[in-house]
Coordinates of C-alpha atoms in Angstrom, one line a residue:
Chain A
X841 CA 0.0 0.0 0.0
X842 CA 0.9 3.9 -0.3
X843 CA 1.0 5.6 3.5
X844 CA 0.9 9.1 3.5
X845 CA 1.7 11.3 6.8
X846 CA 1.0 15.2 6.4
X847 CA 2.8 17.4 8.3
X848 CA 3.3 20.8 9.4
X849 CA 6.5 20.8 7.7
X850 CA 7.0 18.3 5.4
X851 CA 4.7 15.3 3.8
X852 CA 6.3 12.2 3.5
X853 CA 4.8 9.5 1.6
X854 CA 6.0 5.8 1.4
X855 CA 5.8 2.8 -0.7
X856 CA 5.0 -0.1 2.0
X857 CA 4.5 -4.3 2.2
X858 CA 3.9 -6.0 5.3
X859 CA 1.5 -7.5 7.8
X860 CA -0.3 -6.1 10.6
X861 CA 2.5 -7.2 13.0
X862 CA 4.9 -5.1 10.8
X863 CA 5.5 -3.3 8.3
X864 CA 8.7 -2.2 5.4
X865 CA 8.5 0.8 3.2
X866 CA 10.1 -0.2 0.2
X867 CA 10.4 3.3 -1.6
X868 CA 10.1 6.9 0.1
X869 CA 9.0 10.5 -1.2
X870 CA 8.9 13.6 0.7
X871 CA 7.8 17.2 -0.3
X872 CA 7.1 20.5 1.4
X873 CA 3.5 20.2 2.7
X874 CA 1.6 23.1 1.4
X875 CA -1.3 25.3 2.0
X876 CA -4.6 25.0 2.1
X877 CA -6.1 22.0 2.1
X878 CA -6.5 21.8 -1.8
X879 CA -3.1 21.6 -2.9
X880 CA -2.4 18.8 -0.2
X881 CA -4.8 17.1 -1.8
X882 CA -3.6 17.7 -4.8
X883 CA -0.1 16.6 -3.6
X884 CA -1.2 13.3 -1.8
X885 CA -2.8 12.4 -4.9
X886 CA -0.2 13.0 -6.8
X887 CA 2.4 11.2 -4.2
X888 CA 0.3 8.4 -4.4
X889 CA 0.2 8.2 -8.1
X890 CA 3.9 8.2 -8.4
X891 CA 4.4 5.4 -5.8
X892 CA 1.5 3.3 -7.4
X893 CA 3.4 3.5 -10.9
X894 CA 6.6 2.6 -9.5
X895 CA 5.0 -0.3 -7.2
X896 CA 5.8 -3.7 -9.2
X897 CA 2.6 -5.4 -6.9
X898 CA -0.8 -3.3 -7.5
X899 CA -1.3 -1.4 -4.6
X900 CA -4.7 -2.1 -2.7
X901 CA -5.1 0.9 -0.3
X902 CA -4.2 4.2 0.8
X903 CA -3.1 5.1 4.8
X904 CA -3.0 8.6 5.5
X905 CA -2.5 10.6 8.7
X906 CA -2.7 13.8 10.0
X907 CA -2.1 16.5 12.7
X908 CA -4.4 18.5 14.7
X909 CA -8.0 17.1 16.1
X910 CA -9.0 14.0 13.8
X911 CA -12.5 12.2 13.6
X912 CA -10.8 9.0 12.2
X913 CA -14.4 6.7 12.4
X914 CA -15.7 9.0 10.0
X915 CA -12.6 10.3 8.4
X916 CA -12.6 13.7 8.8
X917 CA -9.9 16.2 9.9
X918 CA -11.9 18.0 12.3
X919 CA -9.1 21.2 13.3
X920 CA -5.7 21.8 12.2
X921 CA -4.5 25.6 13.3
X922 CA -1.8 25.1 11.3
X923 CA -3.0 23.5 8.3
X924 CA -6.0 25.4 7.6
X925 CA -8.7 22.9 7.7
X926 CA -11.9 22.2 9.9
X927 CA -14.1 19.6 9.6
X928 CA -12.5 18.3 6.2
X929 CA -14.0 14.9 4.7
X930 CA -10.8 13.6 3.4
X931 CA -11.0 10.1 3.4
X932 CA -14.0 10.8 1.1
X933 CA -12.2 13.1 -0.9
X934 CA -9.3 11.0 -1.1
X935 CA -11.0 7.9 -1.9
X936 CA -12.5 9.7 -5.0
X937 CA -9.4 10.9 -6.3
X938 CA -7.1 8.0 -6.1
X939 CA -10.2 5.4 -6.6
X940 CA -8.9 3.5 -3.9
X941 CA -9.4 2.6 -0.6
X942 CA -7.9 5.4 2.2
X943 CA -7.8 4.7 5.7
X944 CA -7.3 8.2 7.5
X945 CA -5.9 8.3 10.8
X946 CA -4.1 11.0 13.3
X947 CA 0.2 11.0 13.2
X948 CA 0.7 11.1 16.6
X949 CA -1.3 8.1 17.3
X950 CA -0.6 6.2 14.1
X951 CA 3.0 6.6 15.2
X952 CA 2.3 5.1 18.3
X953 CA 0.2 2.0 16.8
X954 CA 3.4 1.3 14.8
X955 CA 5.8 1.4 18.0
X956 CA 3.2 -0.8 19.8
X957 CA 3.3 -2.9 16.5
X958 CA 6.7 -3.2 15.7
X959 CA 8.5 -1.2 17.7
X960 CA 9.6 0.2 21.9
X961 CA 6.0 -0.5 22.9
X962 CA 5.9 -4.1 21.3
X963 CA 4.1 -6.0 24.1
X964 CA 3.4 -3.5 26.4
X965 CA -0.3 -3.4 27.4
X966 CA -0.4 0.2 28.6
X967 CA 2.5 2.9 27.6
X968 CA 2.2 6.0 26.6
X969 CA 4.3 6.9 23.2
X970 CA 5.3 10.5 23.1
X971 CA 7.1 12.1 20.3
X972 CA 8.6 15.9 21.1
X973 CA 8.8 17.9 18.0
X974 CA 7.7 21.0 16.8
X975 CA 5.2 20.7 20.0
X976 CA 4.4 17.8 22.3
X977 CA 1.1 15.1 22.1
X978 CA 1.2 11.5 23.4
X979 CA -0.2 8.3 21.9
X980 CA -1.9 6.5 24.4
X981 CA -1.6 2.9 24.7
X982 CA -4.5 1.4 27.2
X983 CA -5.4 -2.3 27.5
X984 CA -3.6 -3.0 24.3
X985 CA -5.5 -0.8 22.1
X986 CA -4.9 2.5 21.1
X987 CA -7.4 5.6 22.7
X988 CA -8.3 8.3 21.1
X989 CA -11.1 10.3 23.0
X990 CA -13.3 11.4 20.1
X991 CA -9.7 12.4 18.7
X992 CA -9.1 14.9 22.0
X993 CA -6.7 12.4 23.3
X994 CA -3.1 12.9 24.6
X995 CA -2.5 16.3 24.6
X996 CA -0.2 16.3 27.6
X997 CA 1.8 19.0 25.8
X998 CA -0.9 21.2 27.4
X999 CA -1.1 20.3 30.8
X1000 CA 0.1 23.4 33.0
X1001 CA 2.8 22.1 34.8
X1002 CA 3.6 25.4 36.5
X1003 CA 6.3 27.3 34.7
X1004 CA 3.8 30.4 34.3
X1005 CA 5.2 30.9 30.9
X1006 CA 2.2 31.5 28.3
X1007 CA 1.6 29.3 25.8
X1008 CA -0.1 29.9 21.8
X1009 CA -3.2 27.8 23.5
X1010 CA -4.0 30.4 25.6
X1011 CA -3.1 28.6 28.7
X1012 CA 0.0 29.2 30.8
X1013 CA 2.4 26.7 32.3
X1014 CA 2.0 24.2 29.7
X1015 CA 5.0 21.4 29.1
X1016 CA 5.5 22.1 25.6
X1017 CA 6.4 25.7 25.8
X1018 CA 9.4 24.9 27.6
X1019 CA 10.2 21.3 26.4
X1020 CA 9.4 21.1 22.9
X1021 CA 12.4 21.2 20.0
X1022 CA 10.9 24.2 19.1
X1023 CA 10.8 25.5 23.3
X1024 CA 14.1 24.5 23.3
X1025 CA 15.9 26.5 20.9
X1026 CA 13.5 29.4 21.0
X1027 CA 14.1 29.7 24.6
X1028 CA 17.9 29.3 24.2
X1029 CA 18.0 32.4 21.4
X1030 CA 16.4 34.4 23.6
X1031 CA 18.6 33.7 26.5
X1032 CA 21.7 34.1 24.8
X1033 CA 20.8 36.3 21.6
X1034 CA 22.5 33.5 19.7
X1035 CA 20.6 32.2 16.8
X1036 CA 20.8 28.1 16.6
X1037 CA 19.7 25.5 14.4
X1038 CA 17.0 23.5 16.1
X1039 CA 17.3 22.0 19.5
X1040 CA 20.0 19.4 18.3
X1041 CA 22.2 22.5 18.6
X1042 CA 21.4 23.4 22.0
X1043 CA 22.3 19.8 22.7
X1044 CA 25.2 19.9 21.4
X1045 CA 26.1 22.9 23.3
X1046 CA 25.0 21.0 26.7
X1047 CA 27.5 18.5 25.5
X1048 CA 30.1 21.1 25.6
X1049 CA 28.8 22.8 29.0
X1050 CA 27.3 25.7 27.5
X1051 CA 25.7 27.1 30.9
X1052 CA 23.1 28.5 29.5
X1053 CA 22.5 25.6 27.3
X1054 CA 22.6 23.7 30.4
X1055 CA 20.1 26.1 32.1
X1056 CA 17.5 25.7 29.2
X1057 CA 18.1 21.8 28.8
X1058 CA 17.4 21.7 32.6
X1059 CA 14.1 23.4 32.6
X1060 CA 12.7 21.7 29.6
X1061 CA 13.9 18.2 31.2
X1062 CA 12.3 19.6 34.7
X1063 CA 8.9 20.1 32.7
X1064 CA 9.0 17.0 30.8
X1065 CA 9.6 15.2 33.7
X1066 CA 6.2 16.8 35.2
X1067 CA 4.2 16.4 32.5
X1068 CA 5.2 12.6 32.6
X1069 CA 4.1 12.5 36.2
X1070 CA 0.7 13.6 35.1
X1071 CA 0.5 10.3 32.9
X1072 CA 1.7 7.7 35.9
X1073 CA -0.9 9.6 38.5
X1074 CA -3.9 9.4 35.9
X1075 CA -2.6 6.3 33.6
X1076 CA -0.1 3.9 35.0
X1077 CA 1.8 3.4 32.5
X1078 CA 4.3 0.6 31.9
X1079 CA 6.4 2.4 29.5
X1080 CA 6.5 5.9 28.0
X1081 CA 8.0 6.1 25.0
X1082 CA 10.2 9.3 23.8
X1083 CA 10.5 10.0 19.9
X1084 CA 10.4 12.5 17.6
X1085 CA 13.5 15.3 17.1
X1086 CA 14.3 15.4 20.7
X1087 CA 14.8 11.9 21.6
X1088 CA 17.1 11.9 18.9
X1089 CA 19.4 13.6 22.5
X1090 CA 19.5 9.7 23.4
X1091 CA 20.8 9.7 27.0
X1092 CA 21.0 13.5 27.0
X1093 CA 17.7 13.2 27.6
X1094 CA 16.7 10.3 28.8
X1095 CA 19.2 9.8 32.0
X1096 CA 18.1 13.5 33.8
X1097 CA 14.6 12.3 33.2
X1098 CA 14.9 9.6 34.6
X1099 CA 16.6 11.2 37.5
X1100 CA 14.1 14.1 37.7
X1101 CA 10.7 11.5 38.1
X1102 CA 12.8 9.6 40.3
X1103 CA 12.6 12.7 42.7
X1104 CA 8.9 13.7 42.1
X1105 CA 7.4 10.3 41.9
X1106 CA 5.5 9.2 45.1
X1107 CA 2.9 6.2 45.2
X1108 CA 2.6 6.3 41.2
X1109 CA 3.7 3.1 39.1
X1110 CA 7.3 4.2 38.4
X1111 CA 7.1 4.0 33.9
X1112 CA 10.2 3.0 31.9
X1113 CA 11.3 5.6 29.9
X1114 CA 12.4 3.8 26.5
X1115 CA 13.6 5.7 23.0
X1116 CA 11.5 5.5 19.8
X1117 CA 12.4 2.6 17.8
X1118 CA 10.6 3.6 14.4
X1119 CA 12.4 7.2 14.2
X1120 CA 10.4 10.3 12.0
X1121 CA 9.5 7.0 10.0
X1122 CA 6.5 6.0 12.8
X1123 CA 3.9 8.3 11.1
X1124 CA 4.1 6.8 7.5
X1125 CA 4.7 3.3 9.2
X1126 CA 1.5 3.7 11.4
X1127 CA -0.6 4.7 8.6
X1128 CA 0.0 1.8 6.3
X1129 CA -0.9 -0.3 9.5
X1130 CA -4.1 1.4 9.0
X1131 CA -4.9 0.6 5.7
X1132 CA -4.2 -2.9 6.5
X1133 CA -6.5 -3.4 9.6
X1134 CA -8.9 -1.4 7.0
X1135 CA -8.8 -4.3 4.7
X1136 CA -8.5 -7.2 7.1
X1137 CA -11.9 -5.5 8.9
X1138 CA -13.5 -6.0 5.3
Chain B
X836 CA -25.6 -12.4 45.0
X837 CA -24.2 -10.9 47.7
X838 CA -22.3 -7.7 47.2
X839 CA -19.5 -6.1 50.1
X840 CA -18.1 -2.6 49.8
X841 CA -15.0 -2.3 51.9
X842 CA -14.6 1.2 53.1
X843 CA -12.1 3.2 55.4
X844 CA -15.2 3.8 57.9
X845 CA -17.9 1.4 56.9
X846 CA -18.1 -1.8 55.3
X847 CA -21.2 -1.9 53.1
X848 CA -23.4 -5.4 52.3
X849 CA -26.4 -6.4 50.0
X850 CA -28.1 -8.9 48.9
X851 CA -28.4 -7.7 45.1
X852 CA -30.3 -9.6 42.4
X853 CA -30.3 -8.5 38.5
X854 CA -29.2 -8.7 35.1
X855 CA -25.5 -7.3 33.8
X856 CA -27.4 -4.0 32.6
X857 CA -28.7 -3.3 36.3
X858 CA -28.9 -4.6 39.4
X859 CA -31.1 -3.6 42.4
X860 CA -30.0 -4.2 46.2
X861 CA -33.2 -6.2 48.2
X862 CA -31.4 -6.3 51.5
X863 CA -28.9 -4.5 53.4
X864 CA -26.3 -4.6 55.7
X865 CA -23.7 -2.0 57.3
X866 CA -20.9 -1.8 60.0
X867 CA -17.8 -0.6 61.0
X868 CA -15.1 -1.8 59.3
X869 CA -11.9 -3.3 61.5
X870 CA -8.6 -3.4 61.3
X871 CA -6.5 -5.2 60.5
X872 CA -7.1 -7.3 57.3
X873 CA -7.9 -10.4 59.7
X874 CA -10.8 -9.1 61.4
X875 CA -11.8 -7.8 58.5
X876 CA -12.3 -10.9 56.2
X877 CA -14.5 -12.3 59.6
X878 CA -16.6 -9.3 58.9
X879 CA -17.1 -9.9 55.2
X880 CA -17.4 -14.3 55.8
X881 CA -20.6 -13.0 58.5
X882 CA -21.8 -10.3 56.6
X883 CA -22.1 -12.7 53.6
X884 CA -23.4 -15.7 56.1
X885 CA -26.0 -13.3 57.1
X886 CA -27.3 -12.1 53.8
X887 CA -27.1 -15.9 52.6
X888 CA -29.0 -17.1 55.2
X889 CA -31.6 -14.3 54.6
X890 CA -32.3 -14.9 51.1
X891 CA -35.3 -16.6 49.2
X892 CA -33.0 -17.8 46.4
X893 CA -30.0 -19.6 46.8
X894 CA -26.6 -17.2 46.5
X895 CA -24.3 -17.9 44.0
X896 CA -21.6 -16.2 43.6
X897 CA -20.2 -13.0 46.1
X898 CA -18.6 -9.6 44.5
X899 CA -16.2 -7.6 46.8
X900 CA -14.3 -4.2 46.5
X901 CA -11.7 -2.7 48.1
X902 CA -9.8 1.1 48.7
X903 CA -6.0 1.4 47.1
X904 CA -4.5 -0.3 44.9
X905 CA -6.3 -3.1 43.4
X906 CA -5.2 -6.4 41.4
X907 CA -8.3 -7.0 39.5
X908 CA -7.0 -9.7 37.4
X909 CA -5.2 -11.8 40.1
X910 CA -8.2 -11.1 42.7
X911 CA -5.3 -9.2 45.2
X912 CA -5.1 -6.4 47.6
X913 CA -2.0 -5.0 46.6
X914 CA -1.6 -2.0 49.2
X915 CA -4.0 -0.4 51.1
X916 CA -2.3 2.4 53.8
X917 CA -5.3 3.4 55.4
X918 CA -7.1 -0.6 55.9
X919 CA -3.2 -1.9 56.2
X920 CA -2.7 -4.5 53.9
X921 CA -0.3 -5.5 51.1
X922 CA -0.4 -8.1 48.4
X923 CA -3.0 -9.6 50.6
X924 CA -5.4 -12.4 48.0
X925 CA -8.8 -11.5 48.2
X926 CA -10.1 -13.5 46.1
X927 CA -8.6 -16.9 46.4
X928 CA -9.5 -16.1 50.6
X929 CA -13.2 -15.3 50.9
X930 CA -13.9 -17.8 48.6
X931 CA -12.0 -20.6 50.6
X932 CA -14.3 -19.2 53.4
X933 CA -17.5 -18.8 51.7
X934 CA -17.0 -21.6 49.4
X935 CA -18.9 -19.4 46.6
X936 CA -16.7 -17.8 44.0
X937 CA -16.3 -14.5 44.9
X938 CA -15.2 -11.8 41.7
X939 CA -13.1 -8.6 43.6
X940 CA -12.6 -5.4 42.6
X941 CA -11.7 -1.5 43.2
X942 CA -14.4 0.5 44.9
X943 CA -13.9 3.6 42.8
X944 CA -13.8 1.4 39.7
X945 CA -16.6 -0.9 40.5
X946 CA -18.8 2.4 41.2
X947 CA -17.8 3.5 38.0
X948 CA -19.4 0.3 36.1
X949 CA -21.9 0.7 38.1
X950 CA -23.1 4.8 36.9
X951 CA -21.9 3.6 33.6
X952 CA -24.1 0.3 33.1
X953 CA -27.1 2.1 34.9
X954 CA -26.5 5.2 36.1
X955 CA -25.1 8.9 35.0
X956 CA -23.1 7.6 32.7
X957 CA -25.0 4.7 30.8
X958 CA -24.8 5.5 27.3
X959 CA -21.7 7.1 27.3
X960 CA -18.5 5.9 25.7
X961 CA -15.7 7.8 27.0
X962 CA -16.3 9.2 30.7
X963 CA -14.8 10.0 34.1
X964 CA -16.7 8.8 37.1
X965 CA -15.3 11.2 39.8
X966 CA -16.6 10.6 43.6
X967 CA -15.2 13.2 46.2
X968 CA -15.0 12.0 49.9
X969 CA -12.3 11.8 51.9
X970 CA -10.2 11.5 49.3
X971 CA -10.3 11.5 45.4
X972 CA -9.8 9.6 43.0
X973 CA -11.5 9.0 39.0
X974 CA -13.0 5.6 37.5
X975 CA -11.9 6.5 33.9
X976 CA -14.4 4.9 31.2
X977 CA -12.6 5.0 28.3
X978 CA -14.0 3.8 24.7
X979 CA -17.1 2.1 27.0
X980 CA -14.7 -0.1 29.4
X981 CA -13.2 0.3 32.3
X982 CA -9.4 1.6 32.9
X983 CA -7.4 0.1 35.4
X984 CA -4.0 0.6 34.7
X985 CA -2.2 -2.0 36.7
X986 CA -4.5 -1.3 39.8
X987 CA -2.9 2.8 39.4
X988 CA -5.4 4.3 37.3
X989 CA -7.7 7.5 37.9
X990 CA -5.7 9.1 40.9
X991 CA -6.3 12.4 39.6
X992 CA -6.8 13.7 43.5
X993 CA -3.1 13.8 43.3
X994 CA -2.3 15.6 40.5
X995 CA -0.2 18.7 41.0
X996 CA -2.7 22.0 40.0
X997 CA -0.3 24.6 42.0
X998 CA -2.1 25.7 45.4
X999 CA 1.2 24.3 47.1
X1000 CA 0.0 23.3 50.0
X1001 CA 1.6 19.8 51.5
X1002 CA -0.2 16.4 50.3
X1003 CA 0.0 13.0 52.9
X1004 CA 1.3 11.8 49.4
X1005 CA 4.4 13.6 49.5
X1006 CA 3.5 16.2 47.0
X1007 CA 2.2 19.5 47.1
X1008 CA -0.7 20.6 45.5
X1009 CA -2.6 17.8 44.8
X1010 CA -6.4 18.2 44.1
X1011 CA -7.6 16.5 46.6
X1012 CA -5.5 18.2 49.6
X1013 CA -8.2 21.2 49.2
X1014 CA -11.1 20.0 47.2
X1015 CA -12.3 16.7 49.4
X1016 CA -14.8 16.5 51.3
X1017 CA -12.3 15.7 54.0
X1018 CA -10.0 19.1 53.2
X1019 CA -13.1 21.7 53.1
X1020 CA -14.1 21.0 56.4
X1021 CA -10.6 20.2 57.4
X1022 CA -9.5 24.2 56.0
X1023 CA -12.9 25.5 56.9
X1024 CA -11.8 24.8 60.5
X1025 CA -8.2 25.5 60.5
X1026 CA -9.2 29.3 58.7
X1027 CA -12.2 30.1 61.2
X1028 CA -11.0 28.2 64.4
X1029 CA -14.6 26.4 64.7
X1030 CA -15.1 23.0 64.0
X1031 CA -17.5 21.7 61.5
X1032 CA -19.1 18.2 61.0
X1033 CA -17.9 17.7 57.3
X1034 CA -18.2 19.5 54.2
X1035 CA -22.0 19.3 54.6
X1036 CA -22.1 21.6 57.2
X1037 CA -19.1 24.6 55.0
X1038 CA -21.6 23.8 52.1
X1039 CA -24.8 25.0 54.5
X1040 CA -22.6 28.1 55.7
X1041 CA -21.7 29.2 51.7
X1042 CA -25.9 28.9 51.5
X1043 CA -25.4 31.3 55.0
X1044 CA -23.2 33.7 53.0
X1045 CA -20.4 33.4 55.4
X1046 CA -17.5 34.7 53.9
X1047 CA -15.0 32.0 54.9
X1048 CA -17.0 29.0 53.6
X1049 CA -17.5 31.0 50.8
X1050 CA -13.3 31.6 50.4
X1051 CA -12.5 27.0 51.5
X1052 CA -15.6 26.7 48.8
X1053 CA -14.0 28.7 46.1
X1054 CA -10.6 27.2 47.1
X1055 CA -12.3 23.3 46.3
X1056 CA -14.3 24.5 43.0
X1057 CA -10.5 26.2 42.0
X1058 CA -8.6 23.2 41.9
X1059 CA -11.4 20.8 41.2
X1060 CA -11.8 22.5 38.0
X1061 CA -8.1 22.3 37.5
X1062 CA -7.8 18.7 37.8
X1063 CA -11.1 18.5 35.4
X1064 CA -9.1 20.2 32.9
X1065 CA -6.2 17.8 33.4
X1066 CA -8.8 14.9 32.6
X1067 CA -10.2 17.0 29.7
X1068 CA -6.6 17.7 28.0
X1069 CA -5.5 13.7 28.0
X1070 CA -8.4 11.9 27.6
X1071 CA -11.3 14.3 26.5
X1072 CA -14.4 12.6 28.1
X1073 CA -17.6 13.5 27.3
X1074 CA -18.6 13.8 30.5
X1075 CA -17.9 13.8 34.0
X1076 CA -20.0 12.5 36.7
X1077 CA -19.2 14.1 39.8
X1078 CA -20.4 11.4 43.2
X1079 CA -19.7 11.3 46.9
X1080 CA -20.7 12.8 49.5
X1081 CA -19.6 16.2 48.0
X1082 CA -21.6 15.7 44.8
X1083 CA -24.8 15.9 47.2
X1084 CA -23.9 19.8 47.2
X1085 CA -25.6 19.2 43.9
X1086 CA -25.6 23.1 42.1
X1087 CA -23.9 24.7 44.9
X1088 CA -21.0 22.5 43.5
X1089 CA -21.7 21.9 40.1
X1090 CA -22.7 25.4 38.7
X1091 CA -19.8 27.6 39.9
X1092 CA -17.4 24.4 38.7
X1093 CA -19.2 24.5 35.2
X1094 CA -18.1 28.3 35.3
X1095 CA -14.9 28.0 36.3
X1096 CA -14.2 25.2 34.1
X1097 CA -15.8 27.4 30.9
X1098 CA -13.1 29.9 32.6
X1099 CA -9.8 27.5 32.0
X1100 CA -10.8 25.6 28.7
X1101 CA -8.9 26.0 26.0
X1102 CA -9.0 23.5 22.5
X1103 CA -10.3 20.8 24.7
X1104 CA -13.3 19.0 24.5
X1105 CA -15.9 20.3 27.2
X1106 CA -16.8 17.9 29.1
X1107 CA -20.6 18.1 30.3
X1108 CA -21.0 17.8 34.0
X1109 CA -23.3 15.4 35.7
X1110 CA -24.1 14.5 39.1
X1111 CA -23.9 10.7 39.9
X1112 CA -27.1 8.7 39.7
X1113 CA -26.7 5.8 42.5
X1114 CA -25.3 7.8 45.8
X1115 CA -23.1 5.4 48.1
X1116 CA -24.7 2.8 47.2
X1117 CA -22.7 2.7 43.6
X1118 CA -19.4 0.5 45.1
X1119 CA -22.0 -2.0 46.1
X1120 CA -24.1 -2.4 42.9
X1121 CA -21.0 -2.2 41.1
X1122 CA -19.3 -5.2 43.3
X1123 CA -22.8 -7.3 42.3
X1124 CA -22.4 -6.4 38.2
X1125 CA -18.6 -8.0 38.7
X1126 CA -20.1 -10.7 40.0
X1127 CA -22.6 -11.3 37.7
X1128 CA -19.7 -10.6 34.9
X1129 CA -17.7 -13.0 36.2
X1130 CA -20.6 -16.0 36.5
X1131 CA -21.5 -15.0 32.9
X1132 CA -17.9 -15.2 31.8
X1133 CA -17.9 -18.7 32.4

């Protein structure tokens, strides 16, 4: 099948075989996303095209994700800021166009399906998979299954975890204005009036014991480490998983968070923090493991 | 069957007969509960003899729930501070002793089934079922099932929502240190130097227009709403269905916590606000359903 995952940035399509216990891509494609919602269309459909030429098997189904609040029963991207869209049919649309079946899901939890799948969360029953990019939003893994509240699910990016910085939301305190990639390096720029590229160079610069790098890293870890406390109180996780750009900081990250729950946990079941197996690849992964169950529900 | 609620004051019995969608309780039974978990299982093997003996039907099968951390799967106690026991089996126990199977649960969680199979929350797919008492804690109903998490689901009394004041949990700020039933009257007395019997009597004094009940009142709706907004922001229920003994505040609770919450929301789903159907009476009907589940089940 062709998987799709639209992003704020970038859409990355994917040629994929596999089963639903995992999954290859076999041939990748990756294009500025556009705006608004017609030309993405107009560039799915053409990414999909291109992929279903070069296939040498004919290719049965479409898996698309996206961003933002996502109706996936019905197939409809109900809110994207960032995109432009609101209550947009586009499994409908899409399945016109292509003449194919599309099974249309939401990145951040298609990413997660694939890690429970194939990947950090395989055989985990409850874990909460958490890429930190551009902002901060958790898959939730719960009895096995994925959960997706109406597709209001897992915004832990927005719990106020007391900073009393202000966040775009309109609420203060929230863990992705200090954690984020994006947090990260805005918040070092600031500091410093040094420009950098991305929060992989802020890391770098704790690597060298940049002290204000350090400063910044610390807060963001301090936050993080909150925010995760807020899953193990409500959920009880097993695991949570880190991915996205910042986890890419391997034990950077992942040893000061583990130190920093350490010191605020209480009564909570204490969750393994794991790295992302599947990389920026989980979103494209998780969608073709849509279209799959799509067809093995037929 | 015969149904036992396990509480920190009382222990609650009934003879309960029914189908899984609902279940009514045709006899009851209440005393103090002991301590320590000894005594106590010769108060549940008598309570259960009792009802037994009383019935027109022959009993067959007993449902039991229990405060703390609960082992639903293994039948097991797995730590209770306040009734004092750890990893302490239940199930495999009473029913050596009754020689009936005997299905065991968590009182929040069992209450929960309970207002979702036939009370505030039948109908509903993705809910929180939030009694206040002494302490606090959520039965989270999530895609139409309910969440355990390992036994450490729903403790959303001890989430962090920044009044800083010191929790018996180790942290500060936890909902529950001033919205419980427990910590209004608890800070009611503390602030005016007069004792009160329980958050009944603050709630009679804020009808009174005194101005401290009014301040411990506003305090409780503040951080109650908070920690709804926590519950809104990961899971986005549809609704949440507010029980316990503060719950029988009914609008003196619910509207100023519908405005507040209308106050904090950002993106998030609203979740509508209900008052619980089946009063203290929900761990018990809820302990019968299990039951019932678990004789059906076989």
């Amino acid at each position: 099948m062709v998987a799709v995952d639209i992003g704020g940035t970038d859409t990355k399509a994917a040629l994929v075989t596999g089963t639903p216990e995992g999954v290859t891509a076999v041939k990748h494609s990756r294009r500025g996303t556009p705006r608004p919602v017609g030309p993405i269309l107009d560039l799915v459909t053409e990414l999909v095209g291109e992929l279903r030429q070069s296939s040498e098997h004919p290719v049965d189904a479409v898996g698309v994700v996206v961003p933002g609040v996502v109706d996936e029963v019905n197939g409809i991207g109900v809110y994207s800021a960032n995109l432009g869209w609101e209550d947009f049919p586009f499994a409908a649309e899409l399945t016109q166009r292509t003449g194919l079946p599309v099974a249309f899901g939401h990145d951040v939890r298609a990413g997660g399906l694939a890690e429970l799948r194939m990947g950090a969360a395989r055989g985990l029953r409850d874990a909460v998979v958490l890429p930190i990019g551009t902002g901060i939003a958790g898959a939730l893994v719960l009895d096995g299954r994925l959960y997706s509240g109406g597709g209001y699910a897992g915004e832990i990016g927005h719990v106020d975890v007391g900073h009393g910085e202000p966040c775009g939301c309109g609420q203060t305190g929230c863990v992705e204005t200090v954690a984020s990639s994006a947090a990260i390096a805005r918040r070092y720029s600031i500091r410093t009036g040094r420009p950098v590229n991305g929060a992989v160079e802020v890391a770098e610069r704790v690597r060298l014991g940049d002290q204000d790098a350090v400063a910044v890293w610390h807060e963001a870890v301090d936050a993080l480490a909150r925010g995760i406390l807020v899953l193990a109180t409500l959920l009880g996780p097993e695991a949570v998983v880190l991915g996205g750009g910042l986890a890419l900081a391997g034990d950077l990250l992942i040893e000061p968070l583990r130190d920093r729950l350490d010191g605020l946990i209480a009564f909570q079941r204490r969750p393994e923090l794991r790295l992302a197996a599947l990389g920026d690849e989980a979103g494209c992964l998780g969608a073709a493991l849509l279209a799959i169950d799509m067809l093995e529900d037929r």
